[in-house]
XYZ file of C-alpha atoms in Angstrom:
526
model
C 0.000 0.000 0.000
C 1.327 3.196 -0.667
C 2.250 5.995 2.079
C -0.913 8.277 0.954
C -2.869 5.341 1.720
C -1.472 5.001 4.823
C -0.404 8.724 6.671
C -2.155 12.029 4.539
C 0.410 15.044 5.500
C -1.882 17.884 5.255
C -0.343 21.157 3.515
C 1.907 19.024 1.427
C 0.781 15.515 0.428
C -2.242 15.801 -3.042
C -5.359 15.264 -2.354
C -8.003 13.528 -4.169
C -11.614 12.761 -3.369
C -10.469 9.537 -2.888
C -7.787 10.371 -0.199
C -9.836 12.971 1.723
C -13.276 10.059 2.118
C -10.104 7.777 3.131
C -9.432 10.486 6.033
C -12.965 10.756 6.682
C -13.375 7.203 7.272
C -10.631 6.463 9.351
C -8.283 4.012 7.210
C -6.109 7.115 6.327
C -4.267 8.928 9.001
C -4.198 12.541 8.263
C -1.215 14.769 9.597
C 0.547 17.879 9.519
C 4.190 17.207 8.485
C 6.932 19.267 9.800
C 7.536 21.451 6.339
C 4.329 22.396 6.709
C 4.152 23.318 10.125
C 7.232 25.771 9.364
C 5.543 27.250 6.529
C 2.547 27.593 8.700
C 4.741 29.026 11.998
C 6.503 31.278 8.915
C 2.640 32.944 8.166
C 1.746 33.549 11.398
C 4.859 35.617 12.230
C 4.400 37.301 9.331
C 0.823 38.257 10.308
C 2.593 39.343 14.163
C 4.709 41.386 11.900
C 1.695 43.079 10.110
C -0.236 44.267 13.292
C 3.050 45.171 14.901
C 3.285 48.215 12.176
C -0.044 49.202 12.392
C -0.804 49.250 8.501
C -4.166 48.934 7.796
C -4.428 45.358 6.304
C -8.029 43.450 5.683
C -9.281 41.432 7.762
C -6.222 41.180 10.038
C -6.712 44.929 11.643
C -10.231 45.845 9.324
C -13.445 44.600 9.394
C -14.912 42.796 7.309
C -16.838 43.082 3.957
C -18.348 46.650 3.911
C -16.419 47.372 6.973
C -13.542 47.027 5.597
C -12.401 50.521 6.065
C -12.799 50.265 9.236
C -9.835 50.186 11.850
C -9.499 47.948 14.462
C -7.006 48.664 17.379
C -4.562 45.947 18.307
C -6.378 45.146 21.780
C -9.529 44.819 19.625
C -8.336 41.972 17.357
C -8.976 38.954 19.127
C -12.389 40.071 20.051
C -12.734 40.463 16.172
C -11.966 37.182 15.112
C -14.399 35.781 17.729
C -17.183 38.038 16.996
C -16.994 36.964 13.292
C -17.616 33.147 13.758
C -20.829 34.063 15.908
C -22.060 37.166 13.750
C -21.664 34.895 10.629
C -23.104 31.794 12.152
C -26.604 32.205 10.895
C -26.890 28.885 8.798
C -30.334 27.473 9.104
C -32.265 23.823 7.947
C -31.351 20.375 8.810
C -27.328 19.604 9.769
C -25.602 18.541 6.702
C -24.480 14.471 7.199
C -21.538 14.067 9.775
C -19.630 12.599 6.527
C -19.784 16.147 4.613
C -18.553 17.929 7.883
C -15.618 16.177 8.577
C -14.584 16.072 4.799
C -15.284 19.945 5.513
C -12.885 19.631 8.506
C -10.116 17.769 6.262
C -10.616 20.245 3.354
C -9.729 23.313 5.578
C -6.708 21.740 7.540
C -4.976 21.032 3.938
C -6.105 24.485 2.933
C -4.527 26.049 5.893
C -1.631 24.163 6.551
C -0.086 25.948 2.781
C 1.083 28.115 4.976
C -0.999 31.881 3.233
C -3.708 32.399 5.689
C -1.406 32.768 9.369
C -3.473 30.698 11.076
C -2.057 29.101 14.350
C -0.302 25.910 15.186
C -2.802 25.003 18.039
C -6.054 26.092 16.022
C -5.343 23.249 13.387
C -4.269 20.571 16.206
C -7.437 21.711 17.489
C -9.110 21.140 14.416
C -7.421 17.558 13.712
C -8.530 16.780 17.447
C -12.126 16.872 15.994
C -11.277 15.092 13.212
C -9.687 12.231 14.585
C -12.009 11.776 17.870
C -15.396 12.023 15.810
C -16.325 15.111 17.328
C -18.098 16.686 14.524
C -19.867 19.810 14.518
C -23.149 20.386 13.748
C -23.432 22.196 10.413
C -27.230 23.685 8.909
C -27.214 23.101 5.501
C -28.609 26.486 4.420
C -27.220 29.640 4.141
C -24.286 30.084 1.809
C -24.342 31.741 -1.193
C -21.206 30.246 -1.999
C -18.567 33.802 -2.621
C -16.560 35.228 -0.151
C -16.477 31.426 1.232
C -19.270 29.431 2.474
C -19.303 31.665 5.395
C -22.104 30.522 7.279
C -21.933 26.999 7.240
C -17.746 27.447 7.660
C -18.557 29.698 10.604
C -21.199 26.948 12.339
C -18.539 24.480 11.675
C -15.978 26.573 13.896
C -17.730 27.677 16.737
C -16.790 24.831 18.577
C -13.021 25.832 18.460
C -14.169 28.611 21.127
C -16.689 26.804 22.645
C -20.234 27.474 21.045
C -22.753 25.220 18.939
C -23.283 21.610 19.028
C -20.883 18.669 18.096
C -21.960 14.898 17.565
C -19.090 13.245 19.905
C -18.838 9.310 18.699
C -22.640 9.248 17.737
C -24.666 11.832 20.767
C -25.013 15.135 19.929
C -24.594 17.907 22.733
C -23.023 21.020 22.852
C -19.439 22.056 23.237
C -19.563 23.375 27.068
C -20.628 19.259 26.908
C -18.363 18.328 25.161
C -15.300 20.311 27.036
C -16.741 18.658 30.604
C -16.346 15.467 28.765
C -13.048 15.835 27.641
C -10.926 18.394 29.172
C -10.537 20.730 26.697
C -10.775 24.369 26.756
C -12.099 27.034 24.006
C -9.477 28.747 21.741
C -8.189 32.544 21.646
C -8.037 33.164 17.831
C -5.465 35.586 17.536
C -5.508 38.317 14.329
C -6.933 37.114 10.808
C -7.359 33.327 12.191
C -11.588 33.722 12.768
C -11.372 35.301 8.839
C -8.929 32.487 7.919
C -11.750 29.813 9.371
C -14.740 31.066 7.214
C -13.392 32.272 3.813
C -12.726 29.068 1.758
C -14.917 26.455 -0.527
C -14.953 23.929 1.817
C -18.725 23.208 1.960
C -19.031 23.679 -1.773
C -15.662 21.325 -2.043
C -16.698 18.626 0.676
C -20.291 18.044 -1.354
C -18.462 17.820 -4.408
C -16.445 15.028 -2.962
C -19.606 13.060 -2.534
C -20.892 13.749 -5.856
C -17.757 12.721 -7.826
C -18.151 9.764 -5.441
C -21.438 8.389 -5.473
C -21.770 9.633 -9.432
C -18.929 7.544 -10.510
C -20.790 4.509 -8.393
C -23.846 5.293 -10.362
C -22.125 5.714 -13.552
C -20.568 2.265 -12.855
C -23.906 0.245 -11.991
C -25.750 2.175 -14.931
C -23.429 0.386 -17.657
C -23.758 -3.349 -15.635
C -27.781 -2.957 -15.088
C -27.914 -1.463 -18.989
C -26.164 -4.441 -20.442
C -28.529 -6.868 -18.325
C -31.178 -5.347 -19.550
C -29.567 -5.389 -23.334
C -29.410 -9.072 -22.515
C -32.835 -9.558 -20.882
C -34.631 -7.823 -24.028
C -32.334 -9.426 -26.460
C -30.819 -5.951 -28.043
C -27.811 -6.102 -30.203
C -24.747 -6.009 -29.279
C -23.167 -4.353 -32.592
C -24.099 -0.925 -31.169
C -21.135 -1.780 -28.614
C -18.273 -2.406 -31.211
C -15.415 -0.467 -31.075
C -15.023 -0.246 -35.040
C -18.724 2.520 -34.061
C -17.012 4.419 -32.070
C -13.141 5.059 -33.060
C -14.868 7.066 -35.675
C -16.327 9.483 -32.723
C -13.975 8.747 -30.320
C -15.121 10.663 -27.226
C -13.812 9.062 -24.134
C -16.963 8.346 -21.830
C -18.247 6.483 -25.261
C -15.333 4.515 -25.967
C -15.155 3.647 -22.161
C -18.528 2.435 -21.601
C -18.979 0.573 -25.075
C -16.160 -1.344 -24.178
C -17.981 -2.384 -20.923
C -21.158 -3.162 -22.049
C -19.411 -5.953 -25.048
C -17.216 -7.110 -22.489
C -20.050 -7.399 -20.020
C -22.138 -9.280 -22.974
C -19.512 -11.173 -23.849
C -20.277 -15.633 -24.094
C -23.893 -14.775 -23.314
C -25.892 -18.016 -24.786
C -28.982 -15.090 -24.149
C -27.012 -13.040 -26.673
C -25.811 -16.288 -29.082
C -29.630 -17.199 -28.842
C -31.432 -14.489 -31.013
C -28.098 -13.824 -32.901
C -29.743 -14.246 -36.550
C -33.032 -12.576 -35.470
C -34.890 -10.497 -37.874
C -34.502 -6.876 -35.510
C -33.237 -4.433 -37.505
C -32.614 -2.002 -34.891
C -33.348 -1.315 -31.191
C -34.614 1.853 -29.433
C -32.359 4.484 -28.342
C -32.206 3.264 -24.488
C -30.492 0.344 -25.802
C -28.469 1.477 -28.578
C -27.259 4.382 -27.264
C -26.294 3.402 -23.947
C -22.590 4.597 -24.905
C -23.645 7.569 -26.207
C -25.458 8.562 -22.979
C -24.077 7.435 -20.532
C -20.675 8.150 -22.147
C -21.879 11.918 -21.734
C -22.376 11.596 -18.508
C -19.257 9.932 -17.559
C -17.315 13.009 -19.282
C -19.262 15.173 -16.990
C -18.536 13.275 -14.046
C -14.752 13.380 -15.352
C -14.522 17.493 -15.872
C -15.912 17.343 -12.210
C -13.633 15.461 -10.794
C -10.390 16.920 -12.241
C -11.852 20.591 -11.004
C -12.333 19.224 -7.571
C -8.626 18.085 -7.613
C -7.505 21.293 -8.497
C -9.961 22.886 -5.411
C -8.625 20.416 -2.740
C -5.149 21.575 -3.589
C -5.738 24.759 -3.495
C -5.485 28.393 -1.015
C -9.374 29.417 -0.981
C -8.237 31.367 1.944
C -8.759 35.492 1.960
C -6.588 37.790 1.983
C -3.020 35.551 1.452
C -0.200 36.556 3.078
C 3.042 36.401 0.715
C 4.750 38.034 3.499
C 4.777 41.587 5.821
C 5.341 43.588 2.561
C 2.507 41.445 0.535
C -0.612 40.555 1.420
C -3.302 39.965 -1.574
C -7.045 40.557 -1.437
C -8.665 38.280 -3.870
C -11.360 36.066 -4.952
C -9.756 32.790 -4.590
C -13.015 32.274 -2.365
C -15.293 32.923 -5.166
C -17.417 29.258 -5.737
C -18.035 30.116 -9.383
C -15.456 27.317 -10.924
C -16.922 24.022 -9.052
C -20.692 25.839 -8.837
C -20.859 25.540 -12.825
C -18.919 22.087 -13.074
C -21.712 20.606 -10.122
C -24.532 22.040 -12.365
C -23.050 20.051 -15.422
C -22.672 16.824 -13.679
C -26.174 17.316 -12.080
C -27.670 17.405 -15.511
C -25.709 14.362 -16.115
C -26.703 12.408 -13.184
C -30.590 13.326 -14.010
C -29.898 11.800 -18.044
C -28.864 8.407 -16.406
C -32.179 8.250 -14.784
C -33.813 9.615 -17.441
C -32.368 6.959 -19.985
C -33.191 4.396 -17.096
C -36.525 4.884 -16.663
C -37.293 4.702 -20.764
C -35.615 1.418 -20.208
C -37.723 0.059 -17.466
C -40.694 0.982 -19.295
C -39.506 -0.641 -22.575
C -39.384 -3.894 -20.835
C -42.801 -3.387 -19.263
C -43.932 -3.297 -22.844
C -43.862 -6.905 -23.964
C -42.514 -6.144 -27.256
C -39.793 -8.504 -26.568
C -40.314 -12.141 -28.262
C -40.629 -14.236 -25.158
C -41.153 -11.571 -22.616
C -44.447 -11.180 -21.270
C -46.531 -7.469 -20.735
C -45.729 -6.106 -17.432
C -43.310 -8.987 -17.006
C -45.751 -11.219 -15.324
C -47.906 -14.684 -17.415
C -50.848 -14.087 -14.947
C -52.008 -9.941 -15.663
C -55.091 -9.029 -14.978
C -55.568 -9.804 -11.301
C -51.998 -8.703 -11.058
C -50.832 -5.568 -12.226
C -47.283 -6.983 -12.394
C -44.265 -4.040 -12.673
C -46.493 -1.630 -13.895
C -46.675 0.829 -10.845
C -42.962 0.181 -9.983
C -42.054 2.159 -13.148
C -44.531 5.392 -12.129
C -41.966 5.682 -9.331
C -39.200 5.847 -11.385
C -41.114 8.349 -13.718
C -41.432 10.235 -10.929
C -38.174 10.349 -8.957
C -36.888 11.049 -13.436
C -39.583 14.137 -13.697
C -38.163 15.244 -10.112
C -34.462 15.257 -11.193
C -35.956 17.221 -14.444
C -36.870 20.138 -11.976
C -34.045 20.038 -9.807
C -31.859 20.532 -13.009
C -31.763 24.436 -13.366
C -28.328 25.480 -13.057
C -28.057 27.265 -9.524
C -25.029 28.902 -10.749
C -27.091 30.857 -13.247
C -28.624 33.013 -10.557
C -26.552 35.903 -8.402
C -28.204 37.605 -5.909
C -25.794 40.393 -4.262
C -24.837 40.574 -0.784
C -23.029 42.640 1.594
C -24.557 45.752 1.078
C -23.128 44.946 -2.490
C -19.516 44.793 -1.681
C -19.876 40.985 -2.435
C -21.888 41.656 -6.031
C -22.007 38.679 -7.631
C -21.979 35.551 -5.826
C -22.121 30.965 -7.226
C -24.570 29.847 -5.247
C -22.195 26.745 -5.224
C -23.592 25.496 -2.262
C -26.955 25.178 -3.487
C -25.641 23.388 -6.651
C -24.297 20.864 -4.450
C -26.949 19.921 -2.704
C -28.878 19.817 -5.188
C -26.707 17.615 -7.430
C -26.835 15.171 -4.412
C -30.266 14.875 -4.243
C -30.637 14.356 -7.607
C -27.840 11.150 -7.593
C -29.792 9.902 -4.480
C -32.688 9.712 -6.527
C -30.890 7.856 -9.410
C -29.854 5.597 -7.059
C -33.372 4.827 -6.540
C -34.477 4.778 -10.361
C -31.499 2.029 -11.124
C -32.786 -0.005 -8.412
C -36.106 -0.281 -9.817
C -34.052 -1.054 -13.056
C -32.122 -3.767 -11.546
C -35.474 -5.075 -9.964
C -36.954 -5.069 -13.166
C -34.009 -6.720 -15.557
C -33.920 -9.466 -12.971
C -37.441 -10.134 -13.487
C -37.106 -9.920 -17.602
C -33.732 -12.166 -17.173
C -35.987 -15.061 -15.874
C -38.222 -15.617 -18.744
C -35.351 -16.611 -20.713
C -33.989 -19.444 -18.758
C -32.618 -22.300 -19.142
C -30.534 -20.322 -21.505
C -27.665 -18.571 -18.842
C -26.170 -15.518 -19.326
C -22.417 -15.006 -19.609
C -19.530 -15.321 -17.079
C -19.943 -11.536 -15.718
C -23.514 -11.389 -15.093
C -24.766 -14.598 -14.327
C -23.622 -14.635 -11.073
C -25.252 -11.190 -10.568
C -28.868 -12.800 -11.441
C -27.972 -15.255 -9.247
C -26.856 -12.742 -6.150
C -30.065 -10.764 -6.670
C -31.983 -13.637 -6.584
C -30.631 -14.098 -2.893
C -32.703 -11.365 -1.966
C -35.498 -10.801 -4.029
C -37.340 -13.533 -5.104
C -38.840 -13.782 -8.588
C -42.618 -12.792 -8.648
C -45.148 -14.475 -9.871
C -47.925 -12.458 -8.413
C -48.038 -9.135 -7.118
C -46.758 -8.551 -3.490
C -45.890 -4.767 -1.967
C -42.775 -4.461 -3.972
C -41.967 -1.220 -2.348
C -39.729 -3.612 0.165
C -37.929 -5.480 -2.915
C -37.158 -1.695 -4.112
C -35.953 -1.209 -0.752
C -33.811 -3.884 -0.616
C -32.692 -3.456 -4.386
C -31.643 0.893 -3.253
C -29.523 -1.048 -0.764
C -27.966 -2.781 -2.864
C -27.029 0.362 -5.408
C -25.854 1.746 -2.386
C -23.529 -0.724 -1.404
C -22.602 -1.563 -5.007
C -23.238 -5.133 -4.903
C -23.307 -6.020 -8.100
C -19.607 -4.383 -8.839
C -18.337 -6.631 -5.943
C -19.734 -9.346 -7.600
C -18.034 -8.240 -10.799
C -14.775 -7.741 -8.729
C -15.015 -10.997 -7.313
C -15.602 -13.009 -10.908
C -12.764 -10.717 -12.102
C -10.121 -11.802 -9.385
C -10.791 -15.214 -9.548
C -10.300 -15.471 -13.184
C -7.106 -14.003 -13.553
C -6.070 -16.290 -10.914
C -7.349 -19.635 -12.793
C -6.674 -18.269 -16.596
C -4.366 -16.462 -18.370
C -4.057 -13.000 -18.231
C -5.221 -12.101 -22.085
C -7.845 -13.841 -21.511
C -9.162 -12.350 -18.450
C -8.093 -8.624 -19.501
C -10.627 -9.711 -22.143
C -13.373 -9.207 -19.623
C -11.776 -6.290 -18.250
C -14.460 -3.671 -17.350
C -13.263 -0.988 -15.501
């Protein structure tokens, strides 16, 4: 295993989406390493150095936004930075998850610990303290507007450092005076620039992004396995998949995901069955699976690359270069990952969208062999009819939730901060709308199981046979109808958990164990 499997040094190490959830979890240690803590030490003398001259510098001896003219004596600076994380703590809603928070938590230690914002030694062992001990603070999930950092929910996730809000401490939530009885510890005296240092950044816009890149990609990856079952289920061709199609349009999502589906498909006596039938063509849910969900898996790829570059980067405002330098910027400013989340949650929505038409195509019984509503006995039973109005509507729900927030700016303080993402509210929003694709390609997987069976005893090939077989563990075939909201249930867990790509994984290991490895790269699907 490699060291940034193993130890994360914050301010120096890269971080990737995958890393940080690593962190979050628990099975990668996150520390500061000793460069950084000089570079850090380095900033905050410089920032001593600043209020020793008495120059008016923002947001180190100004106040803030539209007070930023305003001086602020040297006696009055602590007071300052403490004042700021309760004046700005005016989130409101439910808490974000306890996941997004401490990715939040990760996301501003690595920020910090570059060594431009003169934050304090102690404030980010502080921080780490809550990282590593699962003492999370609560965080609303309204009220950023996602420019000049996500100040409110950034300012709500700090207020424990000096003893305010709530925390949930290894699963109970209480507050921090709690919290500090529990443990020992006392609240923190920010010293000049560090309460400014705290909420300017795109760490709540950053640490949702990290769960869309992650639970996209999952989606992305169950979308092309559940597609080709139900390619195989319906008996569509398989030519639409051949690479000779798409070198002549070679974009990479469609290249990628043709070459999953055929390999997917590949020794399927289903497929060898109908292999001289008289279809001509099949509809666009099946033949263009590439073409889709290629799309979508470019989006997802733009995304992730951006979020790279945002992990890595000084979101921080102003930056201190040193005592003859400091830089009031935008590096705050959401705009770049707030258009990118918009994008992907477009993209998400389409692989529902293309989902749903292809649950409904195989409630059609236009499939030799496959029966209407894929049950013999309709009638008295209604079959897998209704379970396809809920994926209509979770698809028509995505369709609303896919105006771009980014496209709207509504100005804020007292218009110093004109023109504002709204990255915040695209992340959210992109979330909800891959939660409820999760839920449409359960219904899918529900319902290619259920086509799959009709064409037995012919077996499907190597790669998804044993996924029929899996689901079949846990949701019995149906004759007649039952309440199949607890198969969908059981099938969202099983997106969720990505079942059917451990399955894959496992079929995958153990052939390039028995057979050679040409062969087995020939089934190569990821």
């Amino acid at each position: 295993m490699s060291k940034a499997f193993q130890q994360f040094l914050f301010g120096e190490d890269y971080l990737t989406a995958g890393i940080a959830l690593a962190i979050a979890k628990g099975t990668t240690h996150g520390k500061i390493s000793k460069k950084a803590r000089e570079k850090i030490i380095g900033s905050r003398e410089t920032v001593a150095k600043i209020v020793a001259k008495g120059e008016a510098v923002y947001g180190i001896n100004t106040g803030f936004g539209p007070l930023c003219t305003t001086k602020i004596s040297k006696e009055e600076t602590a007071i300052l930075q403490t004042n700021i994380l309760k004046s700005h703590s005016v989130g409101v809603g439910d808490p974000i998850s306890q996941e997004i928070s401490k990715l939040m938590l990760i996301l501003k230690v690595h920020s910090l610990a570059k060594g431009y914002s003169g934050i304090n030694e102690k404030t980010l062992d502080r921080i780490i303290w809550h990282i590593e001990n699962d003492a999370i603070p609560l965080v609303p999930a309204q009220g950023s507007v996602g420019a000049s950092g996500d100040l409110a929910p950034l300012s709500h996730l700090f207020l424990p450092l000096i003893g305010l809000g709530k925390v949930n401490y290894l699963g109970t939530i209480m507050t921090t005076s709690e919290l500090f009885n529990q443990t020992g510890l006392q609240p923190l005296e920010l010293g000049p620039k560090e309460g400014l240092a705290l909420i300017n950044g795109t760490q709540f816009i950053a640490a949702h992004a990290i769960k869309v890149v992650d639970k996209f990609q999952s989606c992305l990856t169950q979308a092309d396995i559940i597609g080709a079952m139900m390619i195989e289920a319906l008996q569509g061709s398989v030519k639409p998949f051949f690479n000779e199609l798409h070198a002549l349009r070679p974009f990479k999502g469609s290249l990628h995901v043709a070459a999953r589906i055929k390999s997917l498909l590949k020794d399927s006596e289903i497929m060898q069955d109908h292999i001289n039938c008289e279809r001509v063509q099949d509809p666009y849910s099946l033949r263009c699976i590439p073409q889709v969900h290629g799309a979508s898996r470019n989006a997802w790829l733009h995304l992730k690359e951006l979020v790279e570059v945002e992990l890595n980067a000084v979101t921080d405002n102003p930056i201190i270069i040193d005592d003859q330098l400091t830089i009031s910027g935008g590096n705050f400013h959401g705009q770049p990952l707030a258009m990118a989340l918009d994008y992907a949650c477009l993209a998400a929505s389409e692989i529902g969208n293309i989902s749903d038409r292809r649950i409904y195509l195989a409630l059609e019984g236009n499939s030799p062999g496959i029966p209407k509503l894929l049950m013999e006995d309709t009638g008295i039973n209604s079959g897998y009819m209704i379970l396809q109005y809920t994926s209509a509507a979770l698809a028509s729900e995505n369709k609303g939730l896919c105006f771009p927030s980014s496209a709207d700016s509504i100005p804020t303080s007292l218009g110093q901060e004109d023109h504002v993402s709204m990255g915040s509210i695209g992340g959210r929003k992109a979330l909800q709308v891959i939660q409820n694709v999760e839920k449409i390609l359960a219904i899918e997987l529900l319902t290619a199981a259920q086509a799959f069976e009709f064409r037995k005893p012919l077996k499907s090939g190597p790669l998804l046979e044993p996924i029929h077989r899996e689901i079949r563990k846990k949701v019995a075939f149906a004759e007649k109808d039952r309440v199949f909201a607890n198969d969908i249930a059981i099938a969202i867990e099983m997106i969720q958990d990505q079942m059917i790509v451990s399955v894959i994984d496992r079929v995958m290991n153990e052939k390039k164990q028995k057979l050679s490895t040409n062969y087995s790269n020939e089934f190569e699907v990821y």
